[in-house]
């Protein structure tokens, strides 16, 4: 048998057999004729039935050829971006921009006595002459049960009401705030956007409609006044509504009656009732609710018996029984701070029954 590396008709003339180093790569005419060559017919080429040697690509017009994996990734990214934009725009709980800077507006109304101030008949029971409807302390605030509003759940409304109630207790009923000059307990409720305004009101109270300390809390000058009783009588109510879909609003209207005496006066000294009406508007967004803080946006305070020519910005200045009578202002009608059917805002008035 011949060498399998030789062509079918034998080695060509002059060849060197297996020793020829070019024998494995040089093919003569008989070797080429023996090779099987298959060529596709015209019909096969037109039908496209033969297998392709390369992977097809997807064409995107002017973008050129893009692999399928890249196209799929691009579609996923576009869908994710579209979903993020859609839910970010349509989400009903999306927080709105929070107000910053000076937010509180304050109106102070002094109610001058119509005549000399009379002390209570029984200093041991100073509130016996009050009309019905007043209760002791926080009970008189009349905090309603929480109920869902249009855009806030029952739990959120309940939390807002609880924050308002605790703020009113701290700012209107706490002896440390009323006659000892404390402010930290009240400040803790104030949202960060209003704390600078609160601090300015404490450091330099001014009746400029924005920096009166008595817009934030009730204070008496401890050098002039002391509490004759720790009990404070209260009557009033709260109302719930919404400023917008992201802002819950609570409006309060309460009358507080304090039993006061001159600072340093002994037991049994004359006692005077000072009446303070506070009409307040609070707003909450969901950040405020989570932090149990509030934004006090409007505050109206009526106080009497108080001289109209005095300043209420830093502290309420009551006219105590036994002091020199104060001439009532001419013109204004008598104002009853216990009548919540009338607006609290006035310039100055005469205390009804004072």
Short mmCIF file of C-alpha atoms in Angstrom, two decimals:
data_model
loop_
_atom_site.label_atom_id
_atom_site.label_comp_id
_atom_site.label_asym_id
_atom_site.label_seq_id
_atom_site.Cartn_x
_atom_site.Cartn_y
_atom_site.Cartn_z
CA UNK A 1 0.00 0.00 0.00
CA UNK A 2 1.29 3.42 -0.87
CA UNK A 3 1.96 6.29 1.48
CA UNK A 4 -1.36 7.87 2.51
CA UNK A 5 0.17 11.30 2.25
CA UNK A 6 0.79 10.85 -1.51
CA UNK A 7 -1.80 11.80 -4.13
CA UNK A 8 -3.91 9.00 -5.66
CA UNK A 9 -1.77 8.67 -8.82
CA UNK A 10 1.54 8.49 -6.96
CA UNK A 11 4.28 10.96 -6.27
CA UNK A 12 5.05 13.46 -8.97
CA UNK A 13 8.22 13.18 -10.95
CA UNK A 14 11.29 14.57 -9.28
CA UNK A 15 9.68 14.44 -5.83
CA UNK A 16 11.63 13.52 -2.78
CA UNK A 17 8.89 11.42 -1.12
CA UNK A 18 8.34 11.81 2.62
CA UNK A 19 11.43 13.86 3.00
CA UNK A 20 10.02 16.74 1.01
CA UNK A 21 9.24 19.48 3.59
CA UNK A 22 6.63 21.08 1.30
CA UNK A 23 4.76 17.88 0.57
CA UNK A 24 2.05 18.52 3.22
CA UNK A 25 1.06 21.87 1.78
CA UNK A 26 1.48 21.54 -1.98
CA UNK A 27 -1.33 19.82 -3.90
CA UNK A 28 -1.09 18.77 -7.52
CA UNK A 29 -3.88 18.70 -10.07
CA UNK A 30 -4.96 15.13 -9.30
CA UNK A 31 -5.40 15.98 -5.54
CA UNK A 32 -7.58 19.00 -6.29
CA UNK A 33 -9.78 16.98 -8.69
CA UNK A 34 -10.28 14.36 -6.00
CA UNK A 35 -11.57 16.98 -3.43
CA UNK A 36 -15.36 17.02 -2.95
CA UNK A 37 -16.73 20.47 -3.60
CA UNK A 38 -20.40 21.27 -2.87
CA UNK A 39 -21.95 24.47 -4.14
CA UNK A 40 -25.48 25.68 -3.31
CA UNK A 41 -27.91 25.89 -6.19
CA UNK A 42 -29.57 29.17 -7.12
CA UNK A 43 -32.89 28.01 -5.59
CA UNK A 44 -31.18 27.18 -2.27
CA UNK A 45 -29.46 30.52 -2.17
CA UNK A 46 -32.73 32.35 -2.81
CA UNK A 47 -34.73 30.34 -0.25
CA UNK A 48 -32.27 31.14 2.58
CA UNK A 49 -32.51 27.56 3.87
CA UNK A 50 -28.81 27.26 4.52
CA UNK A 51 -27.43 27.95 7.99
CA UNK A 52 -25.90 31.37 8.68
CA UNK A 53 -22.42 31.56 10.06
CA UNK A 54 -23.00 34.76 12.03
CA UNK A 55 -25.54 35.88 14.67
CA UNK A 56 -28.20 38.28 13.38
CA UNK A 57 -28.29 41.84 14.71
CA UNK A 58 -31.22 44.13 15.28
CA UNK A 59 -31.08 47.33 13.33
CA UNK A 60 -32.47 50.58 14.74
CA UNK A 61 -32.43 52.81 11.70
CA UNK A 62 -29.86 55.57 12.10
CA UNK A 63 -28.59 54.07 15.38
CA UNK A 64 -26.95 51.22 13.46
CA UNK A 65 -26.72 47.66 14.62
CA UNK A 66 -27.36 46.99 18.34
CA UNK A 67 -27.04 43.54 20.01
CA UNK A 68 -30.22 42.10 21.50
CA UNK A 69 -28.83 42.18 25.05
CA UNK A 70 -28.05 45.90 24.80
CA UNK A 71 -31.52 46.59 23.43
CA UNK A 72 -33.18 44.64 26.27
CA UNK A 73 -31.12 46.50 28.88
CA UNK A 74 -32.04 49.84 27.32
CA UNK A 75 -35.75 48.96 27.45
CA UNK A 76 -35.52 47.94 31.14
CA UNK A 77 -33.82 51.22 32.01
CA UNK A 78 -36.45 53.25 30.16
CA UNK A 79 -39.30 51.38 31.87
CA UNK A 80 -37.77 51.83 35.32
CA UNK A 81 -37.23 55.55 34.73
CA UNK A 82 -40.79 56.01 33.49
CA UNK A 83 -42.21 54.21 36.53
CA UNK A 84 -40.15 56.33 38.91
CA UNK A 85 -41.34 59.54 37.28
CA UNK A 86 -44.97 58.40 37.28
CA UNK A 87 -45.10 57.34 40.92
CA UNK A 88 -43.11 60.38 42.02
CA UNK A 89 -45.62 62.72 40.39
CA UNK A 90 -48.84 60.92 41.28
CA UNK A 91 -48.06 59.74 44.84
CA UNK A 92 -50.66 61.25 47.20
CA UNK A 93 -48.25 61.25 50.16
CA UNK A 94 -45.42 63.06 48.43
CA UNK A 95 -44.18 65.74 50.88
CA UNK A 96 -44.55 69.32 49.74
CA UNK A 97 -41.95 72.02 50.20
CA UNK A 98 -41.79 73.03 53.83
CA UNK A 99 -42.23 76.70 54.74
CA UNK A 100 -39.15 78.30 56.23
CA UNK A 101 -38.41 81.46 58.17
CA UNK A 102 -40.82 83.68 60.05
CA UNK A 103 -44.27 82.08 59.94
CA UNK A 104 -46.22 83.21 63.00
CA UNK A 105 -48.42 86.29 62.88
CA UNK A 106 -49.55 87.66 66.26
CA UNK A 107 -52.38 89.99 67.27
CA UNK A 108 -52.54 91.23 70.87
CA UNK A 109 -55.70 92.75 72.32
CA UNK A 110 -55.78 94.43 75.72
CA UNK A 111 -59.14 94.54 77.48
CA UNK A 112 -59.20 97.47 79.85
CA UNK A 113 -61.39 97.36 82.98
CA UNK A 114 -64.51 99.51 82.80
CA UNK A 115 -64.04 100.50 86.46
CA UNK A 116 -61.95 99.63 89.49
CA UNK A 117 -61.08 95.95 89.62
CA UNK A 118 -62.82 94.08 92.42
CA UNK A 119 -61.22 91.10 94.16
CA UNK A 120 -62.97 87.75 94.28
CA UNK A 121 -65.29 87.23 97.22
CA UNK A 122 -63.63 84.03 98.48
CA UNK A 123 -59.85 83.78 97.89
CA UNK A 124 -59.95 80.09 98.83
CA UNK A 125 -62.49 79.40 96.04
CA UNK A 126 -61.70 82.08 93.47
CA UNK A 127 -63.68 80.60 90.54
CA UNK A 128 -67.12 80.26 92.09
CA UNK A 129 -68.49 83.26 90.19
CA UNK A 130 -67.57 81.88 86.75
CA UNK A 131 -70.46 81.00 84.40
CA UNK A 132 -71.09 77.33 83.54
CA UNK A 133 -68.93 75.68 80.90
CA UNK A 134 -65.48 76.02 82.49
CA UNK A 135 -63.46 72.95 83.54
CA UNK A 136 -60.18 72.39 85.28
CA UNK A 137 -57.04 72.46 83.16
CA UNK A 138 -56.69 70.11 80.20
CA UNK A 139 -60.25 68.80 80.62
CA UNK A 140 -61.55 72.19 79.49
CA UNK A 141 -59.59 72.05 76.23
CA UNK A 142 -62.32 69.86 74.72
CA UNK A 143 -59.93 67.85 72.55
CA UNK A 144 -62.08 65.92 70.05
CA UNK A 145 -61.61 62.32 69.02
CA UNK A 146 -59.46 61.89 65.93
CA UNK A 147 -61.19 61.11 62.64
CA UNK A 148 -59.74 60.73 59.18
CA UNK A 149 -59.79 63.82 56.96
CA UNK A 150 -59.63 63.94 53.20
CA UNK A 151 -55.89 63.19 52.95
CA UNK A 152 -54.89 62.25 56.52
CA UNK A 153 -55.64 59.04 58.37
CA UNK A 154 -57.35 58.79 61.75
CA UNK A 155 -53.98 57.95 63.34
CA UNK A 156 -52.36 61.07 61.84
CA UNK A 157 -55.21 63.36 62.93
CA UNK A 158 -55.17 61.87 66.42
CA UNK A 159 -51.43 62.49 66.69
CA UNK A 160 -51.88 66.12 65.59
CA UNK A 161 -54.61 66.68 68.18
CA UNK A 162 -52.47 65.13 70.90
CA UNK A 163 -49.54 67.41 69.95
CA UNK A 164 -51.78 70.49 70.07
CA UNK A 165 -53.23 69.50 73.44
CA UNK A 166 -49.79 68.99 74.97
CA UNK A 167 -48.64 72.29 73.51
CA UNK A 168 -51.62 74.12 75.05
CA UNK A 169 -50.97 72.51 78.42
CA UNK A 170 -47.30 73.51 78.30
CA UNK A 171 -47.89 77.06 77.02
CA UNK A 172 -51.07 78.00 78.92
CA UNK A 173 -51.32 75.85 82.07
CA UNK A 174 -47.79 75.09 83.30
CA UNK A 175 -46.82 77.19 86.37
CA UNK A 176 -43.16 77.09 85.27
CA UNK A 177 -44.12 78.87 82.04
CA UNK A 178 -46.77 81.14 83.54
CA UNK A 179 -44.73 82.74 86.35
CA UNK A 180 -41.21 81.27 86.35
CA UNK A 181 -39.95 82.31 82.92
CA UNK A 182 -39.48 78.80 81.50
CA UNK A 183 -39.60 78.42 77.71
CA UNK A 184 -37.78 75.16 76.82
CA UNK A 185 -40.90 73.01 77.28
CA UNK A 186 -42.80 75.12 74.75
CA UNK A 187 -39.90 75.45 72.31
CA UNK A 188 -39.65 71.66 72.04
CA UNK A 189 -42.97 71.63 70.16
CA UNK A 190 -41.96 74.30 67.64
CA UNK A 191 -40.88 73.06 64.22
CA UNK A 192 -37.25 73.89 63.25
CA UNK A 193 -38.41 76.40 60.64
CA UNK A 194 -39.92 78.59 63.41
CA UNK A 195 -37.41 78.11 66.20
CA UNK A 196 -35.34 81.15 65.21
CA UNK A 197 -38.49 83.29 65.37
CA UNK A 198 -39.40 81.78 68.74
CA UNK A 199 -35.90 82.48 70.13
CA UNK A 200 -36.02 86.10 68.92
CA UNK A 201 -39.41 86.49 70.62
CA UNK A 202 -37.95 85.24 73.90
CA UNK A 203 -34.80 87.37 73.77
CA UNK A 204 -36.42 90.60 72.57
CA UNK A 205 -40.22 90.47 72.55
CA UNK A 206 -41.72 93.15 70.32
CA UNK A 207 -45.28 93.91 69.32
CA UNK A 208 -44.47 93.92 65.61
CA UNK A 209 -46.98 91.16 64.74
CA UNK A 210 -44.20 88.57 64.54
CA UNK A 211 -42.06 88.64 67.70
CA UNK A 212 -44.42 88.90 70.65
CA UNK A 213 -43.62 86.20 73.19
CA UNK A 214 -47.26 86.11 74.27
CA UNK A 215 -48.15 84.90 70.79
CA UNK A 216 -46.41 81.65 71.71
CA UNK A 217 -47.30 81.29 75.40
CA UNK A 218 -48.97 82.93 78.37
CA UNK A 219 -46.58 84.66 80.74
CA UNK A 220 -46.99 86.93 83.75
CA UNK A 221 -44.18 89.06 85.17
CA UNK A 222 -43.04 87.16 88.30
CA UNK A 223 -41.80 90.41 89.82
CA UNK A 224 -45.38 91.71 89.82
CA UNK A 225 -47.69 88.70 89.88
CA UNK A 226 -47.98 85.27 91.55
CA UNK A 227 -50.49 82.48 91.13
CA UNK A 228 -53.10 82.42 93.89
CA UNK A 229 -54.15 78.90 92.74
CA UNK A 230 -52.45 76.29 90.60
CA UNK A 231 -55.79 75.42 89.01
CA UNK A 232 -56.65 77.18 85.74
CA UNK A 233 -60.21 77.17 84.46
CA UNK A 234 -60.63 76.55 80.71
CA UNK A 235 -63.45 76.58 78.15
CA UNK A 236 -63.21 76.19 74.40
CA UNK A 237 -62.92 73.83 71.45
CA UNK A 238 -60.78 72.70 68.50
CA UNK A 239 -61.61 72.47 64.80
CA UNK A 240 -59.91 70.23 62.22
CA UNK A 241 -59.58 70.85 58.46
CA UNK A 242 -56.94 70.86 55.73
CA UNK A 243 -54.99 73.75 54.23
CA UNK A 244 -54.18 71.53 51.23
CA UNK A 245 -53.68 67.86 50.44
CA UNK A 246 -50.37 67.79 52.31
CA UNK A 247 -51.17 70.12 55.23
CA UNK A 248 -53.45 69.37 58.17
CA UNK A 249 -54.82 72.42 60.01
CA UNK A 250 -56.14 72.63 63.57
CA UNK A 251 -57.73 75.81 64.91
CA UNK A 252 -58.21 76.25 68.64
CA UNK A 253 -60.24 78.86 70.55
CA UNK A 254 -59.99 78.78 74.35
CA UNK A 255 -60.55 81.07 77.28
CA UNK A 256 -58.27 80.62 80.29
CA UNK A 257 -59.06 82.13 83.70
CA UNK A 258 -56.18 82.57 86.16
CA UNK A 259 -56.39 83.41 89.86
CA UNK A 260 -53.64 85.97 90.57
CA UNK A 261 -52.32 87.99 93.48
CA UNK A 262 -49.51 90.47 93.94
CA UNK A 263 -46.03 88.94 94.04
CA UNK A 264 -44.96 88.26 97.64
CA UNK A 265 -48.49 88.80 99.00
CA UNK A 266 -49.36 86.66 102.06
CA UNK A 267 -52.09 84.04 102.16
CA UNK A 268 -55.52 85.61 102.22
CA UNK A 269 -54.42 88.61 100.13
CA UNK A 270 -56.86 89.95 97.51
CA UNK A 271 -57.20 87.67 94.47
CA UNK A 272 -57.95 88.87 90.95
CA UNK A 273 -59.24 86.82 88.04
CA UNK A 274 -57.36 87.43 84.82
CA UNK A 275 -59.05 86.21 81.65
CA UNK A 276 -56.99 85.31 78.56
CA UNK A 277 -58.50 84.20 75.28
CA UNK A 278 -56.18 82.44 72.82
CA UNK A 279 -57.27 81.78 69.25
CA UNK A 280 -54.54 79.77 67.52
CA UNK A 281 -54.03 78.18 64.11
CA UNK A 282 -51.65 75.22 63.75
CA UNK A 283 -50.49 73.45 60.61
CA UNK A 284 -48.85 70.04 60.20
CA UNK A 285 -47.21 68.24 57.31
CA UNK A 286 -46.21 64.60 57.63
CA UNK A 287 -42.69 65.49 58.74
CA UNK A 288 -44.15 67.56 61.60
CA UNK A 289 -46.45 64.69 62.55
CA UNK A 290 -43.57 62.21 62.64
CA UNK A 291 -41.56 64.57 64.89
CA UNK A 292 -44.58 65.49 67.10
CA UNK A 293 -43.95 69.16 66.33
CA UNK A 294 -46.22 71.91 65.04
CA UNK A 295 -46.21 75.14 63.08
CA UNK A 296 -48.09 77.94 64.82
CA UNK A 297 -49.09 80.22 61.95
CA UNK A 298 -51.59 82.60 63.59
CA UNK A 299 -52.12 83.69 67.19
CA UNK A 300 -54.64 86.13 68.63
CA UNK A 301 -54.55 86.91 72.35
CA UNK A 302 -57.10 88.88 74.36
CA UNK A 303 -56.26 89.64 77.99
CA UNK A 304 -58.09 91.57 80.70
CA UNK A 305 -58.29 93.41 82.93
CA UNK A 306 -55.21 94.92 81.27
CA UNK A 307 -54.45 98.57 80.53
CA UNK A 308 -54.66 99.48 76.84
CA UNK A 309 -51.56 101.64 77.10
CA UNK A 310 -49.40 98.79 78.34
CA UNK A 311 -47.43 96.29 76.29
CA UNK A 312 -48.49 92.67 76.04
CA UNK A 313 -45.54 91.54 73.93
CA UNK A 314 -43.33 90.22 76.74
CA UNK A 315 -45.92 89.35 79.37
CA UNK A 316 -49.55 89.85 80.23
CA UNK A 317 -49.82 92.87 82.57
CA UNK A 318 -52.97 92.42 84.65
CA UNK A 319 -54.63 95.17 86.65
CA UNK A 320 -54.85 93.70 90.14
CA UNK A 321 -57.56 94.39 92.67
CA UNK A 322 -56.66 97.23 95.00
CA UNK A 323 -54.43 99.05 92.50
CA UNK A 324 -55.16 102.47 91.08
CA UNK A 325 -58.13 102.41 88.70
CA UNK A 326 -57.42 102.52 84.98
CA UNK A 327 -59.38 104.88 82.77
CA UNK A 328 -61.20 102.81 80.13
CA UNK A 329 -60.67 103.75 76.48
CA UNK A 330 -63.37 105.82 74.85
CA UNK A 331 -65.28 104.32 71.97
CA UNK A 332 -64.75 100.53 72.05
CA UNK A 333 -67.67 98.40 73.09
CA UNK A 334 -67.43 95.88 75.88
CA UNK A 335 -65.75 92.62 74.88
CA UNK A 336 -66.46 89.30 76.52
CA UNK A 337 -63.37 87.06 76.10
CA UNK A 338 -65.53 84.07 76.93
CA UNK A 339 -67.76 84.63 73.89
CA UNK A 340 -66.23 82.47 71.16
CA UNK A 341 -68.96 83.35 68.70
CA UNK A 342 -67.22 86.66 68.03
CA UNK A 343 -63.76 87.01 66.45
CA UNK A 344 -60.94 87.46 68.92
CA UNK A 345 -59.15 90.16 66.93
CA UNK A 346 -59.63 93.75 68.16
CA UNK A 347 -57.39 96.80 68.58
CA UNK A 348 -58.34 97.42 72.18
CA UNK A 349 -61.53 96.91 74.13
CA UNK A 350 -63.30 97.18 77.44
CA UNK A 351 -63.56 94.03 79.53
CA UNK A 352 -67.23 93.17 79.88
CA UNK A 353 -68.15 93.11 83.55
CA UNK A 354 -64.68 94.32 84.48
#
